[in-house]
């Protein structure tokens, strides 16, 4: 009678929380998520869906074939990893799936952290399958009460711990945010502040969010707080909203709307900023240290108005770049400071047309390489941010900003407006690092030539002609 009652789901108090029932709760709810529990001490998006799937698969797994169990476990582990990557790097599902085709061009194994984490996921998923198969007879007859309680507790803990202001869900809830861009705030899209024959340079800096503390933000903006800059430019700065990843930011600044690159797959021209400048007689060019295949930039950039493209494939072998020099870890490409030389030379080239140039930086894409920048902040004994990644990436931003300042102060440079703007917050690995930035905001700085300087430059160009 006892055995029959046991199989029909009637359990005595001692059987409800038996060793086998507790083991099943551990395997179904805790074991496959242990790598992410460790990651959650730093940063981890909400994982409600994978946690629930692991639990359901454990229940079903004691009845299905071993091969089927392994197959479903692999699928769920890939889905779990995809959700985490999507949340950390601000990629929606379309972007994430489309990004998979570029894995061959990324050097994922250059970062030890990726190798360790991937290996850990394989080990714990394998152990999850092993314990289900080994104990399937026991698990078929255990009480599900402990595992249900455990699963509910973990789901609640996951949401409360990981639902941050910069999580995937929070970004979705913020999708109704009023549109704004650095381009619109500086009126570069209305041409009301642009003089005749005045060049425009827009520099989008990878991962440059807006610091919460003014002292931290001033580390960047004080680069332009000099008598030389102020004598030539009117300097303004501010913050603006962002949504999504880098290509979303490009749509924000270049096309004046929320969206992403797949919006431009139709074979037609779009009325974006480069196209508007071309109609006004400008020559338009885009620069990037990675290949034009990534996110189809070589396809949609011409459709939004760029007539000249300078990606890695066009720039490699240029006499203006150091031969065989590459920068970055996962995203190995040309070095931003080398590309800056090409941008400067492009702006200095004599032309009958004014120029609109767009430069997207690359090397501050995480993970960043320690000591890759000029050591300005003593990151080895890091106390300024209490996060070494933020310290190193800030040094790299500073290198780019100093180089832009040099371009702005080049005495041969024709009258040029310069806009610096971040694409999104840096997806740093620690909670402390993320708390250093304003949620949902990026910083921008605008250099507008003073009126008398602009008049002098126009006069000098006229005389030269």
PDB file of C-alpha atoms in Angstrom, residues 178-425:
ATOM      1  CA  UNK A 178      11.212  60.893 -26.005  1.00  0.00           C
ATOM      2  CA  UNK A 179      13.640  61.030 -28.912  1.00  0.00           C
ATOM      3  CA  UNK A 180      16.671  63.267 -28.675  1.00  0.00           C
ATOM      4  CA  UNK A 181      20.171  63.220 -30.128  1.00  0.00           C
ATOM      5  CA  UNK A 182      23.407  65.148 -29.843  1.00  0.00           C
ATOM      6  CA  UNK A 183      23.048  66.121 -33.512  1.00  0.00           C
ATOM      7  CA  UNK A 184      19.631  67.686 -32.894  1.00  0.00           C
ATOM      8  CA  UNK A 185      20.736  69.447 -29.703  1.00  0.00           C
ATOM      9  CA  UNK A 186      23.656  71.057 -31.553  1.00  0.00           C
ATOM     10  CA  UNK A 187      21.472  71.897 -34.588  1.00  0.00           C
ATOM     11  CA  UNK A 188      23.742  70.067 -37.008  1.00  0.00           C
ATOM     12  CA  UNK A 189      20.585  68.636 -38.560  1.00  0.00           C
ATOM     13  CA  UNK A 190      18.998  72.027 -39.299  1.00  0.00           C
ATOM     14  CA  UNK A 191      22.082  73.721 -40.788  1.00  0.00           C
ATOM     15  CA  UNK A 192      21.139  76.880 -38.880  1.00  0.00           C
ATOM     16  CA  UNK A 193      24.550  77.082 -37.204  1.00  0.00           C
ATOM     17  CA  UNK A 194      26.694  75.984 -40.147  1.00  0.00           C
ATOM     18  CA  UNK A 195      28.521  78.608 -42.162  1.00  0.00           C
ATOM     19  CA  UNK A 196      29.235  78.343 -45.871  1.00  0.00           C
ATOM     20  CA  UNK A 197      32.059  75.901 -46.682  1.00  0.00           C
ATOM     21  CA  UNK A 198      32.193  74.752 -43.066  1.00  0.00           C
ATOM     22  CA  UNK A 199      33.239  71.118 -42.559  1.00  0.00           C
ATOM     23  CA  UNK A 200      31.490  68.852 -40.053  1.00  0.00           C
ATOM     24  CA  UNK A 201      33.123  65.952 -38.195  1.00  0.00           C
ATOM     25  CA  UNK A 202      30.978  63.617 -36.073  1.00  0.00           C
ATOM     26  CA  UNK A 203      32.958  61.220 -33.870  1.00  0.00           C
ATOM     27  CA  UNK A 204      30.991  58.405 -32.213  1.00  0.00           C
ATOM     28  CA  UNK A 205      33.026  56.906 -29.379  1.00  0.00           C
ATOM     29  CA  UNK A 206      32.459  53.236 -28.630  1.00  0.00           C
ATOM     30  CA  UNK A 207      31.040  52.595 -25.168  1.00  0.00           C
ATOM     31  CA  UNK A 208      31.255  56.173 -23.899  1.00  0.00           C
ATOM     32  CA  UNK A 209      28.352  56.625 -21.534  1.00  0.00           C
ATOM     33  CA  UNK A 210      27.736  59.576 -19.225  1.00  0.00           C
ATOM     34  CA  UNK A 211      29.496  59.468 -15.861  1.00  0.00           C
ATOM     35  CA  UNK A 212      27.357  60.144 -12.793  1.00  0.00           C
ATOM     36  CA  UNK A 213      30.062  62.075 -11.000  1.00  0.00           C
ATOM     37  CA  UNK A 214      31.041  65.432 -12.561  1.00  0.00           C
ATOM     38  CA  UNK A 215      34.631  64.839 -11.447  1.00  0.00           C
ATOM     39  CA  UNK A 216      34.766  61.669 -13.517  1.00  0.00           C
ATOM     40  CA  UNK A 217      33.178  63.326 -16.562  1.00  0.00           C
ATOM     41  CA  UNK A 218      35.603  66.227 -16.258  1.00  0.00           C
ATOM     42  CA  UNK A 219      38.496  63.831 -16.785  1.00  0.00           C
ATOM     43  CA  UNK A 220      37.281  63.725 -20.388  1.00  0.00           C
ATOM     44  CA  UNK A 221      35.865  67.186 -20.989  1.00  0.00           C
ATOM     45  CA  UNK A 222      38.709  69.104 -19.338  1.00  0.00           C
ATOM     46  CA  UNK A 223      40.822  68.027 -22.318  1.00  0.00           C
ATOM     47  CA  UNK A 224      38.977  70.749 -24.232  1.00  0.00           C
ATOM     48  CA  UNK A 225      39.111  73.263 -21.395  1.00  0.00           C
ATOM     49  CA  UNK A 226      42.201  75.058 -22.624  1.00  0.00           C
ATOM     50  CA  UNK A 227      42.910  78.615 -23.835  1.00  0.00           C
ATOM     51  CA  UNK A 228      43.868  77.300 -27.288  1.00  0.00           C
ATOM     52  CA  UNK A 229      40.509  75.562 -27.745  1.00  0.00           C
ATOM     53  CA  UNK A 230      38.444  78.377 -26.252  1.00  0.00           C
ATOM     54  CA  UNK A 231      40.115  80.951 -28.478  1.00  0.00           C
ATOM     55  CA  UNK A 232      38.978  79.018 -31.548  1.00  0.00           C
ATOM     56  CA  UNK A 233      35.775  77.250 -30.491  1.00  0.00           C
ATOM     57  CA  UNK A 234      32.605  77.658 -28.527  1.00  0.00           C
ATOM     58  CA  UNK A 235      32.498  74.502 -26.365  1.00  0.00           C
ATOM     59  CA  UNK A 236      29.191  72.999 -25.189  1.00  0.00           C
ATOM     60  CA  UNK A 237      28.444  69.621 -23.663  1.00  0.00           C
ATOM     61  CA  UNK A 238      25.519  67.613 -22.381  1.00  0.00           C
ATOM     62  CA  UNK A 239      23.860  64.219 -22.235  1.00  0.00           C
ATOM     63  CA  UNK A 240      21.182  62.489 -24.257  1.00  0.00           C
ATOM     64  CA  UNK A 241      19.192  59.249 -24.190  1.00  0.00           C
ATOM     65  CA  UNK A 242      20.246  56.048 -25.888  1.00  0.00           C
ATOM     66  CA  UNK A 243      18.542  52.753 -26.677  1.00  0.00           C
ATOM     67  CA  UNK A 244      20.154  49.593 -27.967  1.00  0.00           C
ATOM     68  CA  UNK A 245      23.649  48.991 -29.281  1.00  0.00           C
ATOM     69  CA  UNK A 246      26.074  50.873 -31.525  1.00  0.00           C
ATOM     70  CA  UNK A 247      24.065  50.548 -34.731  1.00  0.00           C
ATOM     71  CA  UNK A 248      21.020  51.905 -32.886  1.00  0.00           C
ATOM     72  CA  UNK A 249      23.155  54.868 -31.859  1.00  0.00           C
ATOM     73  CA  UNK A 250      24.182  55.398 -35.488  1.00  0.00           C
ATOM     74  CA  UNK A 251      20.516  55.525 -36.450  1.00  0.00           C
ATOM     75  CA  UNK A 252      19.902  57.962 -33.588  1.00  0.00           C
ATOM     76  CA  UNK A 253      22.614  60.418 -34.609  1.00  0.00           C
ATOM     77  CA  UNK A 254      22.729  59.950 -38.388  1.00  0.00           C
ATOM     78  CA  UNK A 255      19.054  59.437 -39.155  1.00  0.00           C
ATOM     79  CA  UNK A 256      17.315  61.283 -36.309  1.00  0.00           C
ATOM     80  CA  UNK A 257      15.111  58.464 -35.069  1.00  0.00           C
ATOM     81  CA  UNK A 258      14.969  55.364 -32.880  1.00  0.00           C
ATOM     82  CA  UNK A 259      15.741  52.300 -34.960  1.00  0.00           C
ATOM     83  CA  UNK A 260      18.535  50.082 -36.190  1.00  0.00           C
ATOM     84  CA  UNK A 261      20.515  49.160 -39.280  1.00  0.00           C
ATOM     85  CA  UNK A 262      18.020  46.569 -40.560  1.00  0.00           C
ATOM     86  CA  UNK A 263      15.606  49.459 -41.170  1.00  0.00           C
ATOM     87  CA  UNK A 264      17.785  50.387 -44.160  1.00  0.00           C
ATOM     88  CA  UNK A 265      17.852  47.060 -45.969  1.00  0.00           C
ATOM     89  CA  UNK A 266      15.449  48.252 -48.641  1.00  0.00           C
ATOM     90  CA  UNK A 267      17.237  49.185 -51.845  1.00  0.00           C
ATOM     91  CA  UNK A 268      16.417  52.867 -51.732  1.00  0.00           C
ATOM     92  CA  UNK A 269      17.984  56.030 -50.431  1.00  0.00           C
ATOM     93  CA  UNK A 270      17.012  57.417 -47.050  1.00  0.00           C
ATOM     94  CA  UNK A 271      16.782  61.022 -45.918  1.00  0.00           C
ATOM     95  CA  UNK A 272      19.437  60.769 -43.232  1.00  0.00           C
ATOM     96  CA  UNK A 273      22.036  63.341 -42.233  1.00  0.00           C
ATOM     97  CA  UNK A 274      24.710  62.306 -44.800  1.00  0.00           C
ATOM     98  CA  UNK A 275      22.113  62.461 -47.595  1.00  0.00           C
ATOM     99  CA  UNK A 276      20.965  65.904 -46.436  1.00  0.00           C
ATOM    100  CA  UNK A 277      24.531  67.186 -46.441  1.00  0.00           C
ATOM    101  CA  UNK A 278      25.120  65.770 -49.914  1.00  0.00           C
ATOM    102  CA  UNK A 279      22.105  67.676 -51.218  1.00  0.00           C
ATOM    103  CA  UNK A 280      23.711  70.826 -49.873  1.00  0.00           C
ATOM    104  CA  UNK A 281      26.846  70.144 -51.861  1.00  0.00           C
ATOM    105  CA  UNK A 282      28.900  68.320 -49.267  1.00  0.00           C
ATOM    106  CA  UNK A 283      31.257  65.407 -49.804  1.00  0.00           C
ATOM    107  CA  UNK A 284      30.416  62.661 -47.281  1.00  0.00           C
ATOM    108  CA  UNK A 285      32.700  59.983 -45.862  1.00  0.00           C
ATOM    109  CA  UNK A 286      32.603  57.362 -43.085  1.00  0.00           C
ATOM    110  CA  UNK A 287      35.553  55.834 -41.198  1.00  0.00           C
ATOM    111  CA  UNK A 288      35.758  52.694 -39.037  1.00  0.00           C
ATOM    112  CA  UNK A 289      38.627  50.451 -37.940  1.00  0.00           C
ATOM    113  CA  UNK A 290      36.698  47.188 -38.500  1.00  0.00           C
ATOM    114  CA  UNK A 291      35.429  45.566 -41.673  1.00  0.00           C
ATOM    115  CA  UNK A 292      32.446  46.923 -43.559  1.00  0.00           C
ATOM    116  CA  UNK A 293      30.733  43.516 -43.484  1.00  0.00           C
ATOM    117  CA  UNK A 294      30.024  43.822 -39.754  1.00  0.00           C
ATOM    118  CA  UNK A 295      26.336  44.698 -39.407  1.00  0.00           C
ATOM    119  CA  UNK A 296      26.241  45.284 -43.181  1.00  0.00           C
ATOM    120  CA  UNK A 297      27.651  48.806 -42.913  1.00  0.00           C
ATOM    121  CA  UNK A 298      29.075  48.640 -46.419  1.00  0.00           C
ATOM    122  CA  UNK A 299      25.507  48.064 -47.646  1.00  0.00           C
ATOM    123  CA  UNK A 300      23.430  50.543 -45.667  1.00  0.00           C
ATOM    124  CA  UNK A 301      25.950  53.365 -45.237  1.00  0.00           C
ATOM    125  CA  UNK A 302      25.707  54.299 -48.944  1.00  0.00           C
ATOM    126  CA  UNK A 303      21.908  54.142 -48.691  1.00  0.00           C
ATOM    127  CA  UNK A 304      21.865  56.794 -45.968  1.00  0.00           C
ATOM    128  CA  UNK A 305      24.121  59.099 -47.968  1.00  0.00           C
ATOM    129  CA  UNK A 306      27.808  58.207 -47.536  1.00  0.00           C
ATOM    130  CA  UNK A 307      29.664  58.341 -50.834  1.00  0.00           C
ATOM    131  CA  UNK A 308      33.125  57.404 -49.522  1.00  0.00           C
ATOM    132  CA  UNK A 309      33.722  54.464 -47.179  1.00  0.00           C
ATOM    133  CA  UNK A 310      36.950  53.897 -45.285  1.00  0.00           C
ATOM    134  CA  UNK A 311      36.694  50.570 -43.458  1.00  0.00           C
ATOM    135  CA  UNK A 312      39.488  48.196 -42.520  1.00  0.00           C
ATOM    136  CA  UNK A 313      39.585  46.666 -46.001  1.00  0.00           C
ATOM    137  CA  UNK A 314      39.982  50.080 -47.639  1.00  0.00           C
ATOM    138  CA  UNK A 315      42.544  51.358 -45.143  1.00  0.00           C
ATOM    139  CA  UNK A 316      44.835  48.335 -44.791  1.00  0.00           C
ATOM    140  CA  UNK A 317      48.107  48.956 -46.556  1.00  0.00           C
ATOM    141  CA  UNK A 318      47.727  52.709 -46.429  1.00  0.00           C
ATOM    142  CA  UNK A 319      51.000  54.551 -45.979  1.00  0.00           C
ATOM    143  CA  UNK A 320      49.334  56.524 -43.219  1.00  0.00           C
ATOM    144  CA  UNK A 321      48.951  53.414 -41.019  1.00  0.00           C
ATOM    145  CA  UNK A 322      51.608  51.425 -39.211  1.00  0.00           C
ATOM    146  CA  UNK A 323      52.098  48.183 -41.116  1.00  0.00           C
ATOM    147  CA  UNK A 324      50.509  45.082 -39.552  1.00  0.00           C
ATOM    148  CA  UNK A 325      49.487  46.963 -36.418  1.00  0.00           C
ATOM    149  CA  UNK A 326      46.189  45.852 -34.888  1.00  0.00           C
ATOM    150  CA  UNK A 327      44.378  46.802 -31.701  1.00  0.00           C
ATOM    151  CA  UNK A 328      41.651  45.261 -29.548  1.00  0.00           C
ATOM    152  CA  UNK A 329      41.000  41.798 -28.141  1.00  0.00           C
ATOM    153  CA  UNK A 330      37.751  40.245 -29.370  1.00  0.00           C
ATOM    154  CA  UNK A 331      37.237  42.931 -32.019  1.00  0.00           C
ATOM    155  CA  UNK A 332      40.695  42.980 -33.564  1.00  0.00           C
ATOM    156  CA  UNK A 333      40.905  45.799 -36.050  1.00  0.00           C
ATOM    157  CA  UNK A 334      42.946  48.795 -36.960  1.00  0.00           C
ATOM    158  CA  UNK A 335      43.990  51.148 -34.173  1.00  0.00           C
ATOM    159  CA  UNK A 336      41.724  54.134 -33.566  1.00  0.00           C
ATOM    160  CA  UNK A 337      44.654  56.508 -33.283  1.00  0.00           C
ATOM    161  CA  UNK A 338      45.894  55.355 -36.679  1.00  0.00           C
ATOM    162  CA  UNK A 339      42.442  55.860 -38.188  1.00  0.00           C
ATOM    163  CA  UNK A 340      42.463  59.342 -36.638  1.00  0.00           C
ATOM    164  CA  UNK A 341      45.458  60.147 -38.843  1.00  0.00           C
ATOM    165  CA  UNK A 342      43.446  59.176 -41.923  1.00  0.00           C
ATOM    166  CA  UNK A 343      40.465  61.247 -40.777  1.00  0.00           C
ATOM    167  CA  UNK A 344      42.692  64.278 -40.244  1.00  0.00           C
ATOM    168  CA  UNK A 345      44.360  63.905 -43.637  1.00  0.00           C
ATOM    169  CA  UNK A 346      40.946  63.570 -45.277  1.00  0.00           C
ATOM    170  CA  UNK A 347      39.785  66.844 -43.712  1.00  0.00           C
ATOM    171  CA  UNK A 348      43.026  68.565 -44.728  1.00  0.00           C
ATOM    172  CA  UNK A 349      42.829  67.494 -48.368  1.00  0.00           C
ATOM    173  CA  UNK A 350      41.988  70.429 -50.682  1.00  0.00           C
ATOM    174  CA  UNK A 351      38.481  70.110 -52.049  1.00  0.00           C
ATOM    175  CA  UNK A 352      35.997  72.237 -53.935  1.00  0.00           C
ATOM    176  CA  UNK A 353      33.278  70.875 -51.650  1.00  0.00           C
ATOM    177  CA  UNK A 354      32.907  71.151 -47.871  1.00  0.00           C
ATOM    178  CA  UNK A 355      33.093  67.799 -46.086  1.00  0.00           C
ATOM    179  CA  UNK A 356      30.865  65.829 -43.745  1.00  0.00           C
ATOM    180  CA  UNK A 357      32.949  63.112 -42.054  1.00  0.00           C
ATOM    181  CA  UNK A 358      31.724  60.434 -39.632  1.00  0.00           C
ATOM    182  CA  UNK A 359      34.208  58.420 -37.567  1.00  0.00           C
ATOM    183  CA  UNK A 360      33.093  55.463 -35.437  1.00  0.00           C
ATOM    184  CA  UNK A 361      35.802  54.313 -33.007  1.00  0.00           C
ATOM    185  CA  UNK A 362      36.376  50.643 -32.207  1.00  0.00           C
ATOM    186  CA  UNK A 363      39.096  49.830 -29.667  1.00  0.00           C
ATOM    187  CA  UNK A 364      37.072  50.608 -26.529  1.00  0.00           C
ATOM    188  CA  UNK A 365      34.705  47.745 -27.311  1.00  0.00           C
ATOM    189  CA  UNK A 366      34.769  45.391 -24.329  1.00  0.00           C
ATOM    190  CA  UNK A 367      36.756  43.449 -23.358  1.00  0.00           C
ATOM    191  CA  UNK A 368      39.499  46.065 -23.411  1.00  0.00           C
ATOM    192  CA  UNK A 369      43.182  45.324 -23.306  1.00  0.00           C
ATOM    193  CA  UNK A 370      44.858  46.558 -20.079  1.00  0.00           C
ATOM    194  CA  UNK A 371      47.644  49.099 -20.559  1.00  0.00           C
ATOM    195  CA  UNK A 372      46.643  49.697 -24.185  1.00  0.00           C
ATOM    196  CA  UNK A 373      46.375  53.454 -23.668  1.00  0.00           C
ATOM    197  CA  UNK A 374      48.612  56.229 -22.397  1.00  0.00           C
ATOM    198  CA  UNK A 375      48.898  55.686 -18.596  1.00  0.00           C
ATOM    199  CA  UNK A 376      47.282  58.848 -17.255  1.00  0.00           C
ATOM    200  CA  UNK A 377      45.194  57.571 -14.309  1.00  0.00           C
ATOM    201  CA  UNK A 378      47.495  55.077 -12.515  1.00  0.00           C
ATOM    202  CA  UNK A 379      45.091  52.204 -13.201  1.00  0.00           C
ATOM    203  CA  UNK A 380      47.549  49.656 -11.804  1.00  0.00           C
ATOM    204  CA  UNK A 381      46.887  51.088  -8.336  1.00  0.00           C
ATOM    205  CA  UNK A 382      43.308  51.880  -9.233  1.00  0.00           C
ATOM    206  CA  UNK A 383      41.327  53.825  -6.638  1.00  0.00           C
ATOM    207  CA  UNK A 384      39.673  56.521  -8.776  1.00  0.00           C
ATOM    208  CA  UNK A 385      36.773  54.353  -9.994  1.00  0.00           C
ATOM    209  CA  UNK A 386      37.205  51.187  -7.887  1.00  0.00           C
ATOM    210  CA  UNK A 387      36.910  49.335 -11.184  1.00  0.00           C
ATOM    211  CA  UNK A 388      39.991  48.674 -13.288  1.00  0.00           C
ATOM    212  CA  UNK A 389      38.022  48.152 -16.521  1.00  0.00           C
ATOM    213  CA  UNK A 390      36.442  51.609 -16.273  1.00  0.00           C
ATOM    214  CA  UNK A 391      39.860  53.069 -15.505  1.00  0.00           C
ATOM    215  CA  UNK A 392      41.532  51.503 -18.546  1.00  0.00           C
ATOM    216  CA  UNK A 393      38.656  52.319 -20.890  1.00  0.00           C
ATOM    217  CA  UNK A 394      38.660  55.929 -19.670  1.00  0.00           C
ATOM    218  CA  UNK A 395      42.344  56.194 -20.534  1.00  0.00           C
ATOM    219  CA  UNK A 396      41.515  54.929 -24.025  1.00  0.00           C
ATOM    220  CA  UNK A 397      38.714  57.502 -24.395  1.00  0.00           C
ATOM    221  CA  UNK A 398      41.163  60.171 -23.277  1.00  0.00           C
ATOM    222  CA  UNK A 399      43.631  59.144 -25.986  1.00  0.00           C
ATOM    223  CA  UNK A 400      40.923  59.556 -28.634  1.00  0.00           C
ATOM    224  CA  UNK A 401      39.818  62.905 -27.218  1.00  0.00           C
ATOM    225  CA  UNK A 402      43.379  64.256 -27.092  1.00  0.00           C
ATOM    226  CA  UNK A 403      43.785  63.194 -30.711  1.00  0.00           C
ATOM    227  CA  UNK A 404      40.544  64.979 -31.688  1.00  0.00           C
ATOM    228  CA  UNK A 405      41.795  68.070 -29.873  1.00  0.00           C
ATOM    229  CA  UNK A 406      44.983  67.943 -31.954  1.00  0.00           C
ATOM    230  CA  UNK A 407      42.882  67.749 -35.124  1.00  0.00           C
ATOM    231  CA  UNK A 408      40.782  70.714 -33.990  1.00  0.00           C
ATOM    232  CA  UNK A 409      43.902  72.806 -33.294  1.00  0.00           C
ATOM    233  CA  UNK A 410      45.653  71.925 -36.546  1.00  0.00           C
ATOM    234  CA  UNK A 411      46.364  75.372 -38.073  1.00  0.00           C
ATOM    235  CA  UNK A 412      45.835  73.962 -41.556  1.00  0.00           C
ATOM    236  CA  UNK A 413      42.346  72.679 -40.762  1.00  0.00           C
ATOM    237  CA  UNK A 414      39.581  74.493 -42.586  1.00  0.00           C
ATOM    238  CA  UNK A 415      36.683  75.848 -40.525  1.00  0.00           C
ATOM    239  CA  UNK A 416      35.190  72.658 -38.969  1.00  0.00           C
ATOM    240  CA  UNK A 417      32.478  71.861 -36.450  1.00  0.00           C
ATOM    241  CA  UNK A 418      33.247  68.773 -34.359  1.00  0.00           C
ATOM    242  CA  UNK A 419      30.746  66.686 -32.403  1.00  0.00           C
ATOM    243  CA  UNK A 420      31.880  63.947 -29.996  1.00  0.00           C
ATOM    244  CA  UNK A 421      29.166  61.584 -28.750  1.00  0.00           C
ATOM    245  CA  UNK A 422      28.957  58.168 -27.097  1.00  0.00           C
ATOM    246  CA  UNK A 423      26.899  55.339 -28.508  1.00  0.00           C
ATOM    247  CA  UNK A 424      25.802  53.595 -25.287  1.00  0.00           C
ATOM    248  CA  UNK A 425      27.023  52.953 -21.754  1.00  0.00           C
TER     249      UNK A 425
END
